[in-house]
Every structure is written in structure tokens, then in C-alpha cells.
Amino acid sequence: MSGLTLRRIFVWVVSMILGFAIAAFLVTGVIWRLVPAGEPISIQKYGYIYFAVTAIPIGLIFVCWLDLFMDTRILPD
């Protein structure tokens, strides 16, 4: 494998991990505090599909920024 391929794999893995971690924090730690008299929400109660639809776009934001900083050329110039 070339160095560029390894960097691209690294960008995707790190971005998706960060996206899922931030989505988990938002769902379990932030949303329920915004609702008056709310109670904590688990990912199971939030829904796996909704969680994926929340986490993947956040991960794609990280892909864009890491692509820029690591010069992996995932996105065309």
C-alpha cells in the first residue's frame, strides 16, 4: 500500500470515530438537558438509524477538514 492510501484510510477511520463520539455526546449528554424536565436519552431510545443519520454527517465534516490538513486528495480541488 502506498503512503497516500494509508493516509486516506487513517482520515476515514479517525473521522468516523470522531463523528460517532461527538454524536454520542450530543445525544446522551446535551439533547436531554435542553428539554425542560427531560430525562437522559440512550442511543437505543434515540434509535440506531437516527443515530447513524446524525453521526455520519458529523464524520463527513471531519473528513473534509482532515483531507485538507493531511493532503489526501479525497475531495477534488
Coordinates of C-alpha atoms in Angstrom, one line a residue:
M1 CA 0.0 0.0 0.0
S2 CA 1.2 3.5 -0.8
G3 CA 1.5 6.2 1.8
L4 CA -1.4 8.1 0.3
T5 CA -3.7 5.1 0.7
L6 CA -2.7 4.7 4.3
R7 CA -3.4 8.4 5.0
R8 CA -6.8 8.1 3.3
I9 CA -7.7 5.1 5.4
F10 CA -6.5 7.0 8.5
V11 CA -8.6 10.0 7.6
W12 CA -11.8 7.9 7.2
V13 CA -11.3 5.9 10.3
V14 CA -10.4 8.9 12.6
S15 CA -13.2 11.0 11.1
M16 CA -15.9 8.4 11.6
I17 CA -14.7 7.7 15.2
L18 CA -14.8 11.4 16.0
G19 CA -18.2 11.7 14.3
F20 CA -19.7 8.8 16.3
A21 CA -18.1 10.0 19.5
I22 CA -19.5 13.6 19.1
A23 CA -22.9 12.3 18.1
A24 CA -23.0 10.1 21.2
F25 CA -22.1 13.0 23.3
L26 CA -24.7 15.2 21.7
V27 CA -27.5 12.6 22.0
T28 CA -26.7 11.3 25.5
G29 CA -25.3 14.5 27.1
V30 CA -26.8 17.6 25.5
I31 CA -30.2 17.0 24.0
W32 CA -31.9 15.9 27.2
R33 CA -30.6 18.9 29.0
L34 CA -32.3 21.3 26.5
V35 CA -35.7 19.8 27.1
P36 CA -37.4 21.2 30.3
A37 CA -37.9 18.4 32.8
G38 CA -36.3 16.0 30.4
E39 CA -34.5 12.8 31.3
P40 CA -31.4 11.3 29.8
I41 CA -31.8 9.6 26.4
S42 CA -29.9 6.5 25.5
I43 CA -28.8 5.7 21.9
Q44 CA -31.2 2.7 21.9
K45 CA -34.1 5.0 22.8
Y46 CA -32.9 7.6 20.3
G47 CA -32.8 4.9 17.6
Y48 CA -29.9 3.4 15.8
I49 CA -30.9 4.7 12.4
Y50 CA -31.4 8.2 13.7
F51 CA -28.0 8.0 15.4
A52 CA -26.3 6.9 12.2
V53 CA -28.0 9.7 10.3
T54 CA -26.7 12.1 13.0
A55 CA -23.2 10.7 13.3
I56 CA -22.2 10.1 9.6
P57 CA -22.6 13.8 8.5
I58 CA -20.6 14.9 11.5
G59 CA -17.9 12.4 10.5
L60 CA -18.0 13.8 6.9
I61 CA -17.3 17.2 8.3
F62 CA -14.1 15.8 9.8
V63 CA -13.3 14.1 6.5
C64 CA -13.3 17.4 4.8
W65 CA -11.0 19.1 7.3
L66 CA -8.6 16.2 7.7
D67 CA -8.5 15.9 3.9
L68 CA -7.3 19.5 3.8
F69 CA -4.7 19.2 6.5
M70 CA -3.3 15.8 5.5
D71 CA -3.4 16.5 1.8
T72 CA -5.0 13.1 0.9
R73 CA -6.9 14.5 -2.1
I74 CA -10.1 12.6 -1.3
L75 CA -12.1 15.7 -2.4
P76 CA -11.2 17.2 -5.7
D77 CA -9.6 20.7 -5.7

